[in-house]
Tab-separated table of C-alpha atoms and ligand atoms in Angstrom:
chain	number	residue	atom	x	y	z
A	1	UNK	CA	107.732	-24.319	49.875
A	2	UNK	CA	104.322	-22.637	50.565
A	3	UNK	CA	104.696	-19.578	52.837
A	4	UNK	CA	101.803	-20.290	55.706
A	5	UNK	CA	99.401	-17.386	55.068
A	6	UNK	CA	98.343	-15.489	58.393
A	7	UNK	CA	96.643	-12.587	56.904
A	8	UNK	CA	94.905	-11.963	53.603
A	9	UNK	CA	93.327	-8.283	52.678
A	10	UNK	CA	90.084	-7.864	51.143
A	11	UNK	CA	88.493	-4.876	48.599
A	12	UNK	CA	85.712	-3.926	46.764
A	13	UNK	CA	86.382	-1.560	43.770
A	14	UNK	CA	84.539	-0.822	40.420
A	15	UNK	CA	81.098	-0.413	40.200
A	16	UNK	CA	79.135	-2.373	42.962
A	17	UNK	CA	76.969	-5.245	42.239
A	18	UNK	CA	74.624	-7.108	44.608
A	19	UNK	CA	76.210	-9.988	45.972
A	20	UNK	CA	79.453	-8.125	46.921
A	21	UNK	CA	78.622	-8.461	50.753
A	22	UNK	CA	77.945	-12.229	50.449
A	23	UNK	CA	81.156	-12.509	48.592
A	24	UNK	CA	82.955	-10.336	51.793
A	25	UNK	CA	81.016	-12.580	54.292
A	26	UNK	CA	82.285	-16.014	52.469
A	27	UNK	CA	85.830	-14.592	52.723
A	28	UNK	CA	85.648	-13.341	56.042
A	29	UNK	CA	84.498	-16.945	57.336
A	30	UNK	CA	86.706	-19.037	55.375
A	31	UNK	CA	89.665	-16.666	56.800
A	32	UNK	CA	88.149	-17.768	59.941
A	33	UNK	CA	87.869	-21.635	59.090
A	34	UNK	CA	91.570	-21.033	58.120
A	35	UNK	CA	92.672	-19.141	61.487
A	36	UNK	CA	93.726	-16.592	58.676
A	37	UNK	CA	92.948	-12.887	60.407
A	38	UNK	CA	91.062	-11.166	57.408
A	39	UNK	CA	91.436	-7.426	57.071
A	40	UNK	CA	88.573	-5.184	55.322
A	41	UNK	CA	90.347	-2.591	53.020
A	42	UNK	CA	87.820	0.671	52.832
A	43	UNK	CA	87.176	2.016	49.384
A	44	UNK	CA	89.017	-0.228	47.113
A	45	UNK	CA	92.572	0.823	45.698
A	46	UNK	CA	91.670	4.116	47.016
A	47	UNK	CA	91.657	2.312	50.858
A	48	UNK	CA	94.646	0.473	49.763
A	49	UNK	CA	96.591	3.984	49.288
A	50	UNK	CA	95.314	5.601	52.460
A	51	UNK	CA	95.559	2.515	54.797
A	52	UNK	CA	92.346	2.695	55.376
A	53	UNK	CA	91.739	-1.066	57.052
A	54	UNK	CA	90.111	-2.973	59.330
A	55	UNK	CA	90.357	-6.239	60.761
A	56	UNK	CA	86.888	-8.233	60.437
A	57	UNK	CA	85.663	-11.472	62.002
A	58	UNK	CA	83.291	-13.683	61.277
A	59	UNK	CA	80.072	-11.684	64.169
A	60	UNK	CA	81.286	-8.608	61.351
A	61	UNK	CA	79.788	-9.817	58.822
A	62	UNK	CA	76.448	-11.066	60.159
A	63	UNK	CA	73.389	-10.281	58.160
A	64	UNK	CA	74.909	-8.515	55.361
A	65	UNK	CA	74.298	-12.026	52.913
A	66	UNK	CA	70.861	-10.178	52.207
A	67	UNK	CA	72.176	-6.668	51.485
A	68	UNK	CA	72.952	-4.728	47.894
A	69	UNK	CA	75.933	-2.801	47.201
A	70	UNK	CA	79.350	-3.055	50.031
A	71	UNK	CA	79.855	-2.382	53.121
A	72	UNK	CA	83.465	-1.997	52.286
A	73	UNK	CA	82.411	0.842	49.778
A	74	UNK	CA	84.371	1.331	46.359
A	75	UNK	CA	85.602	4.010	44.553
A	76	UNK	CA	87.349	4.835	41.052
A	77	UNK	CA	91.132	5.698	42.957
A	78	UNK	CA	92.725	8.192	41.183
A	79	UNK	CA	95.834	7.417	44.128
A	80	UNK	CA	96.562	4.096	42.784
A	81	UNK	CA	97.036	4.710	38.950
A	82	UNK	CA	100.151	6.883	40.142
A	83	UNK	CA	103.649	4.857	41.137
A	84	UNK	CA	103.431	6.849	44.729
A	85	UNK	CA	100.200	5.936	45.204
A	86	UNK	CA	100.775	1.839	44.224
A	87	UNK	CA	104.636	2.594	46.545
A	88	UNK	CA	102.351	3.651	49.652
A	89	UNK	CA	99.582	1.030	49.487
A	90	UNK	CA	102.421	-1.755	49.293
A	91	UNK	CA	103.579	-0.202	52.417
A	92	UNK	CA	100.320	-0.050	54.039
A	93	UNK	CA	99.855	-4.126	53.081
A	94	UNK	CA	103.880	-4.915	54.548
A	95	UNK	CA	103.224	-2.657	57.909
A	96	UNK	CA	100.123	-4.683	58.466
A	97	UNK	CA	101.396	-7.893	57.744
A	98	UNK	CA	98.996	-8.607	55.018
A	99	UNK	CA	100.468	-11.576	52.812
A	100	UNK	CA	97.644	-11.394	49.871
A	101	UNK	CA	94.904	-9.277	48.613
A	102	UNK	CA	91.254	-10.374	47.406
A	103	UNK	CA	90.380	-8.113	44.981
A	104	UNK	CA	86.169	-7.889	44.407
A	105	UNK	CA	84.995	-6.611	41.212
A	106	UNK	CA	85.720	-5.979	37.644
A	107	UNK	CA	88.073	-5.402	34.508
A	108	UNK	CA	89.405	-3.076	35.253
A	109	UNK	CA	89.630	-3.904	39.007
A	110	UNK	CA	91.966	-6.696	37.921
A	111	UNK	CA	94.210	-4.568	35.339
A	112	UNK	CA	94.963	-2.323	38.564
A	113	UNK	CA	95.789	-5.944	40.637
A	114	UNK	CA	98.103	-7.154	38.021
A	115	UNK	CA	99.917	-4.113	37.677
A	116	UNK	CA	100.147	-4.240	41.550
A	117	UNK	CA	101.604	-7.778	41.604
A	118	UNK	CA	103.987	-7.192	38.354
A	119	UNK	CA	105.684	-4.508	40.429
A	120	UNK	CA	105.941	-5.818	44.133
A	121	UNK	CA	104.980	-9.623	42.995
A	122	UNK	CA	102.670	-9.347	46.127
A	123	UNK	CA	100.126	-12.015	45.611
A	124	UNK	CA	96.359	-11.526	44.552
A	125	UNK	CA	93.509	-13.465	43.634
A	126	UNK	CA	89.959	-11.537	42.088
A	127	UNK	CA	86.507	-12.133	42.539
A	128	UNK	CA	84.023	-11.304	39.396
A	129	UNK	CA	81.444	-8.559	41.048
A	130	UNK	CA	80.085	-6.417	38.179
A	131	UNK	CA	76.789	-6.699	37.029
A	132	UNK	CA	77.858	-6.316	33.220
A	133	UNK	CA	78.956	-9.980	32.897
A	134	UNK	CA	81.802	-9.348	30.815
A	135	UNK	CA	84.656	-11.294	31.927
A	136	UNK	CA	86.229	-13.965	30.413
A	137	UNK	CA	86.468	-17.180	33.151
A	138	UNK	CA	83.033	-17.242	34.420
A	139	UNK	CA	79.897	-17.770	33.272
A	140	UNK	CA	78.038	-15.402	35.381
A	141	UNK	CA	79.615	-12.566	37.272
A	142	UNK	CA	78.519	-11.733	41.048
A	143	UNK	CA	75.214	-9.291	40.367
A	144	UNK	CA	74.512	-10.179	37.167
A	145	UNK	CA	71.891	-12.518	37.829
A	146	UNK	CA	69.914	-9.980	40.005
A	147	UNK	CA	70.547	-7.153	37.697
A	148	UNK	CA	68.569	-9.431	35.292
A	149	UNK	CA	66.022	-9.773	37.542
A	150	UNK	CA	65.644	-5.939	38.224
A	151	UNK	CA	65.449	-5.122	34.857
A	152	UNK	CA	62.977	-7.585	33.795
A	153	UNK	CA	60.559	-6.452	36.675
A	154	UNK	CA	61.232	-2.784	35.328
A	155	UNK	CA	60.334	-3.996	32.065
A	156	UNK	CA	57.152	-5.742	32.911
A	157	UNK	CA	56.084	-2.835	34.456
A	158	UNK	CA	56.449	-0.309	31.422
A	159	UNK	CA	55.132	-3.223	29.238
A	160	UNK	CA	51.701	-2.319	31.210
A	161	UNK	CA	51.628	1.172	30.664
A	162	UNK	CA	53.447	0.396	26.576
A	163	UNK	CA	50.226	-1.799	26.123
A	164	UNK	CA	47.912	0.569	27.440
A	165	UNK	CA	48.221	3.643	25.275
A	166	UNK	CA	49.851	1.619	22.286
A	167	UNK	CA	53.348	3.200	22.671
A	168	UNK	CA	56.636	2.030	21.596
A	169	UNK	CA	59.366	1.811	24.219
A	170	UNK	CA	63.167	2.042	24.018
A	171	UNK	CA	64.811	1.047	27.299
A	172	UNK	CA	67.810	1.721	28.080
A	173	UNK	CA	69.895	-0.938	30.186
A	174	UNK	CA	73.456	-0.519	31.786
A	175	UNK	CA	76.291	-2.167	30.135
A	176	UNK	CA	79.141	-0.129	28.762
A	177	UNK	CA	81.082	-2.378	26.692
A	178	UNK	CA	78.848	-5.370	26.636
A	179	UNK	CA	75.180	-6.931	25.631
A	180	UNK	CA	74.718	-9.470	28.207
A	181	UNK	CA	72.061	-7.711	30.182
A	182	UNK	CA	70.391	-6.462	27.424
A	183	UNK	CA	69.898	-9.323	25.862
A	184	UNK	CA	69.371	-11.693	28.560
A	185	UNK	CA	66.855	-9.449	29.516
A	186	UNK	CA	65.415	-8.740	26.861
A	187	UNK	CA	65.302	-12.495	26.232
A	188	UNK	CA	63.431	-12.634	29.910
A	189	UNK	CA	60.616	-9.642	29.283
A	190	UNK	CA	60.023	-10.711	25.288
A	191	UNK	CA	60.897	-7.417	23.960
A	192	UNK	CA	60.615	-7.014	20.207
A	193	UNK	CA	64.271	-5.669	19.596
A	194	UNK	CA	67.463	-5.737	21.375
A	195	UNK	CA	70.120	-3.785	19.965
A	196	UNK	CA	73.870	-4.630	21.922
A	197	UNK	CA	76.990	-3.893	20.773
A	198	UNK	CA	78.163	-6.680	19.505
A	199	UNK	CA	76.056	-7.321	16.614
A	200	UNK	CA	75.744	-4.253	14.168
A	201	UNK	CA	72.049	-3.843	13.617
A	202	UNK	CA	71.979	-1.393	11.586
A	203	UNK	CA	68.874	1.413	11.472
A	204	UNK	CA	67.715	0.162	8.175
A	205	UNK	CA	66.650	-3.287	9.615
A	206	UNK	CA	65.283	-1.772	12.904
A	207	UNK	CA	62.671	-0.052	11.096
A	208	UNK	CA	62.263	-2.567	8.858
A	209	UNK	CA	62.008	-5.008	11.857
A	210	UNK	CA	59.653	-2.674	13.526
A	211	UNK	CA	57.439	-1.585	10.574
A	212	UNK	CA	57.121	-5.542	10.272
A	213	UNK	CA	55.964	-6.231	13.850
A	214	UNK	CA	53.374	-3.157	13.166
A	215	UNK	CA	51.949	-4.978	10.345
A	216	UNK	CA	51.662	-8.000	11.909
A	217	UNK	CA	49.083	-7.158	14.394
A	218	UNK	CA	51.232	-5.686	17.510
A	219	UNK	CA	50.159	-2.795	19.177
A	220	UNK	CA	53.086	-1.988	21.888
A	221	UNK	CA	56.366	-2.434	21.570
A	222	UNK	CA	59.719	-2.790	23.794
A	223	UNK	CA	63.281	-1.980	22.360
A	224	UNK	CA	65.803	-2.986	24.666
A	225	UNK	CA	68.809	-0.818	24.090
A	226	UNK	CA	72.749	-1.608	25.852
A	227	UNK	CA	73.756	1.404	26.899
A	228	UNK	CA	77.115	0.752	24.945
A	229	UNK	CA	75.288	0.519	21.352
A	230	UNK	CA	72.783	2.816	20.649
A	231	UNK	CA	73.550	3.060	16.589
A	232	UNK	CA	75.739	5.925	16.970
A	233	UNK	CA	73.140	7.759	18.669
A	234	UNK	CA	71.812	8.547	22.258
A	235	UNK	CA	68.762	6.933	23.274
A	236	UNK	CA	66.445	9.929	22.780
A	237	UNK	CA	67.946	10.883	19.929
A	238	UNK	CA	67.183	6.928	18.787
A	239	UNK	CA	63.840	7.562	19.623
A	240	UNK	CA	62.935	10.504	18.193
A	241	UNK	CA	64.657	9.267	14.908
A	242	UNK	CA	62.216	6.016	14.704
A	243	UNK	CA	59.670	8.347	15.355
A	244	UNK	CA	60.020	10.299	12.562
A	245	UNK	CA	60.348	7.697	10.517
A	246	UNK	CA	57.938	5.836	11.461
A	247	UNK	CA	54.922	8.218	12.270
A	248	UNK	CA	52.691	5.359	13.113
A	249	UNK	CA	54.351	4.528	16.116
A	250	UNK	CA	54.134	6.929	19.870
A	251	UNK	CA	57.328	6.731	21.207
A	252	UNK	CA	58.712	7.207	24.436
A	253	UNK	CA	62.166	6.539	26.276
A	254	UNK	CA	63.612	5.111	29.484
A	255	UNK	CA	66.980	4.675	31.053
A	256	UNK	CA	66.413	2.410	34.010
A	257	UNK	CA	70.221	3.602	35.214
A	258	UNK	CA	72.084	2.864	38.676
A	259	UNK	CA	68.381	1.021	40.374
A	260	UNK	CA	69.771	-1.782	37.738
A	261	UNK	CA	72.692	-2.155	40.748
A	262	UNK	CA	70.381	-2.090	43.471
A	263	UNK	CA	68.299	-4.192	45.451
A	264	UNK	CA	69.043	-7.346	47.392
A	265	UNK	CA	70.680	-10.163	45.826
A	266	UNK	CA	69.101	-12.835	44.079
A	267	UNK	CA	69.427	-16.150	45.869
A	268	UNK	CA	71.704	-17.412	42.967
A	269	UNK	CA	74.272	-14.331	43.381
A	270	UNK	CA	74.816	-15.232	46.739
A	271	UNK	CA	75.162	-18.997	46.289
A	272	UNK	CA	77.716	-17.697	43.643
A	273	UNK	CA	79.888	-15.179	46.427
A	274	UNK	CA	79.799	-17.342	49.018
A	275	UNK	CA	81.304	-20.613	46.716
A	276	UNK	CA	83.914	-18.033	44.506
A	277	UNK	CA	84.607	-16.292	48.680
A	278	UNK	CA	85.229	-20.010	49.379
A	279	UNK	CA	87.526	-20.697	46.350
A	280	UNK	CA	89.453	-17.345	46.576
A	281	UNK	CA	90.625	-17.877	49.827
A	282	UNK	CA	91.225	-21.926	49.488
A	283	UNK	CA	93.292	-21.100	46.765
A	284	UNK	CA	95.705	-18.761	48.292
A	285	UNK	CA	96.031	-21.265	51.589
A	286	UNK	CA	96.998	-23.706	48.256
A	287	UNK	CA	99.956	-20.883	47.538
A	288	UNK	CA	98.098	-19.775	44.379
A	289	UNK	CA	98.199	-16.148	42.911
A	290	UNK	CA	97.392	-13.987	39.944
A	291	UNK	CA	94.344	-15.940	39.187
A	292	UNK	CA	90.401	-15.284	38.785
A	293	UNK	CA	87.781	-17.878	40.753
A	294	UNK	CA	84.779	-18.134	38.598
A	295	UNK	CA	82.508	-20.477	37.820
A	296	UNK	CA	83.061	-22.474	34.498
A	297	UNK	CA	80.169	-25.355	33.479
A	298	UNK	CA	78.755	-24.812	36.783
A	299	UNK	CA	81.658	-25.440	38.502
A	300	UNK	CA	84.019	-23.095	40.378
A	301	UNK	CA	87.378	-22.855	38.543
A	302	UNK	CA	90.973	-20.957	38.277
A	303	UNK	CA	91.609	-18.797	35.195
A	304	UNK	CA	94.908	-16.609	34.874
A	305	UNK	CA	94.158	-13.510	35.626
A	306	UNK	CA	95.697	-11.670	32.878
A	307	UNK	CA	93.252	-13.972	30.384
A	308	UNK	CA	90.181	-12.660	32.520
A	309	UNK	CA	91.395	-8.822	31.800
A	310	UNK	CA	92.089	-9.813	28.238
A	311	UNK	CA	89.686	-11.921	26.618
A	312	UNK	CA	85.986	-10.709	27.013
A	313	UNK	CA	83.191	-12.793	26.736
A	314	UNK	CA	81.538	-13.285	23.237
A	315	UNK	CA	77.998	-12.743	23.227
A	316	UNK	CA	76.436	-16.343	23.086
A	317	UNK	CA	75.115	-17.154	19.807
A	318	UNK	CA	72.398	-19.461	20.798
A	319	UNK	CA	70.709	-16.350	22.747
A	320	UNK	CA	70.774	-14.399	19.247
A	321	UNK	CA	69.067	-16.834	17.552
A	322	UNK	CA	66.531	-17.725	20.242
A	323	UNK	CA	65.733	-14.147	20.261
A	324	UNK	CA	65.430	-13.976	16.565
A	325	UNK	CA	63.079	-16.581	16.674
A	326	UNK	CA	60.847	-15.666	19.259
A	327	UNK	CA	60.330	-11.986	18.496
A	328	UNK	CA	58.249	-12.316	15.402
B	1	F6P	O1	78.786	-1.674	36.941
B	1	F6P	C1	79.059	-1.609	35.567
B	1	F6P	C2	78.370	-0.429	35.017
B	1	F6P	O2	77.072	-0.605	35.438
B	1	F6P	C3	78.348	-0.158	33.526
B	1	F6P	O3	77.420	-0.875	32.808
B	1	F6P	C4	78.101	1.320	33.501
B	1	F6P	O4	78.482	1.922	32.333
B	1	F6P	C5	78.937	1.803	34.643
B	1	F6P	O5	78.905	0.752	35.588
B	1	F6P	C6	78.541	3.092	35.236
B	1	F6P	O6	79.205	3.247	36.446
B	1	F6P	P1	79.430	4.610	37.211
B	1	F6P	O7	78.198	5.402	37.055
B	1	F6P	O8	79.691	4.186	38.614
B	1	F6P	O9	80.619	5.248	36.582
């Protein structure tokens, strides 16, 4: 028999993304719709640990749809990767009478919650919120979309100055372990390269790529570099390397850093929280647990959480090529 939930938890932790606070606000409300009391947990795990909590309604949550970043603030909790640390915020959860957790964010957001529910089997469901897109279940992770949209303005805007004196850009985007902004986004402001790591480049065919795209008339270029791939070398040091190679070419470097998770959310990030806020909580009132709510084919769907931790998502293939094709 389904235990009737009265009180579900809710945390941000990982890096933030824009769309977290819709995501908080669609949880909040559908506690409400539920008569389910929702409580806040402060700083992610680290919150957890401290029993640092906060019961919010649904007036709490007003006009925070529009707003970057969380109101429930994260942080990297040292606290929770030690057994005290996961013993004390159990006890926090039982003293409050929380039933479930909502965990908001990212890989390795998730690891932490499964650990948490192999040793106390308390229940949890997680929300994707990272901009990196790089979790397997979902075709777009909360933030992702507006990072995009950052970037690409960013882009545009050294594009003008690039064009203007002739230059050749490398820009640096965020993504640790994973392309998806960079090429998406690179897709999005044409650049002329986009090196990610998951396809090998190599620094033979980028200056044969770019040596090419001299000779064939272009004057500026942008190199869109992930932050996780830079050919074994930092982005400068990338730089100055094509530049000595390639003398004909003025080269300068950017790393567009932490404005990437910035900004107010793009309308389709919080469309996104507000139907995975939705699911998260509908599923636990269904006596679900352990699972991720994404959104799969444009719909919003369950995947075992210890598949979203495990299996990253492959760089899509038809982007490479349409990229290939286009940058000539
Ligand atoms: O949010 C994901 C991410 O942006 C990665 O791409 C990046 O490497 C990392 O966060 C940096 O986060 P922080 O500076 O908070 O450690």
């Amino acid at each position: 028999m389904i235990k009737e939930i009265k009180k579900i938890g809710v945390l941000t932790s990982g890096g933030d993304a824009p769309g977290m606070n819709a995501a908080i606000r669609a949880v909040v409300r559908s506690c409400a719709f539920y008569d389910i009391e929702c409580v806040g947990i402060y700083r992610g795990f680290q919150g957890l640990v401290e029993g640092d909590f906060k019961v919010l309604g649904p007036r709490d949550v007003n006009y925070i749809i529009n707003k970057g970043g969380t109101v429930l603030k994260s942080a990297r909790s040292e606290g929770f990767r030690t057994a005290e640390g996961r013993k004390a915020a159990h006890a926090h959860l039982l003293e409050n009478g929380i039933q479930a957790l909502i965990i908001i964010g990212g890989d390795g957001s998730f690891t932490g919650g499964l650990l948490f529910n192999k040793e106390f089997g308390f229940p949890v469901m997680g929300i994707p919120g990272t901009i990196d897109n790089d979790i397997h279940g979902t075709s777009h992770t909360i933030g992702f979309d507006t990072a995009l949209n950052t970037v690409v303005e960013a882009v545009d805007k050294i594009r003008d100055t690039a064009s203007s004196h002739k230059r050749l850009f490398f820009i640096e985007v965020m993504g640790r372990d994973a392309g998806h902004i960079a090429l998406n986004a690179g897709i999005g402001s044409g650049a002329e390269e986009i090196i990610i790591p998951e396809e090998n480049m190599g620094m033979d065919r980028l200056l044969a790529s770019l040596k090419k795209s001299k000779a064939s008339g272009k004057s500026s270029s942008i190199v869109i570099v992930a932050e996780g791939e830079k050919l074994g070398k930092n982005v400068f040091e990338l730089g100055d390397y094509v530049e000595k190679n390639l003398p004909e070419y003025d080269v300068r470097v950017s790393v567009l850093g932490h404005m990437q998770r910035g900004g107010a959310p793009s309308c389709f990030d919080r469309v996104l929280a507000s139907r995975l806020g939705v699911k998260a909580v509908d599923s636990i009132v269904e006596g679900k647990s352990n699972y991720m709510v994404g959104l799969l084919n444009d719909q919003v769907a369950l995947t075992p959480l210890s598949k979203a931790v495990k299996g990253h998502t492959g760089i899509d293939q038809e982007l490479l090529r349409v990229s290939d094709i286009i940058t000539i």
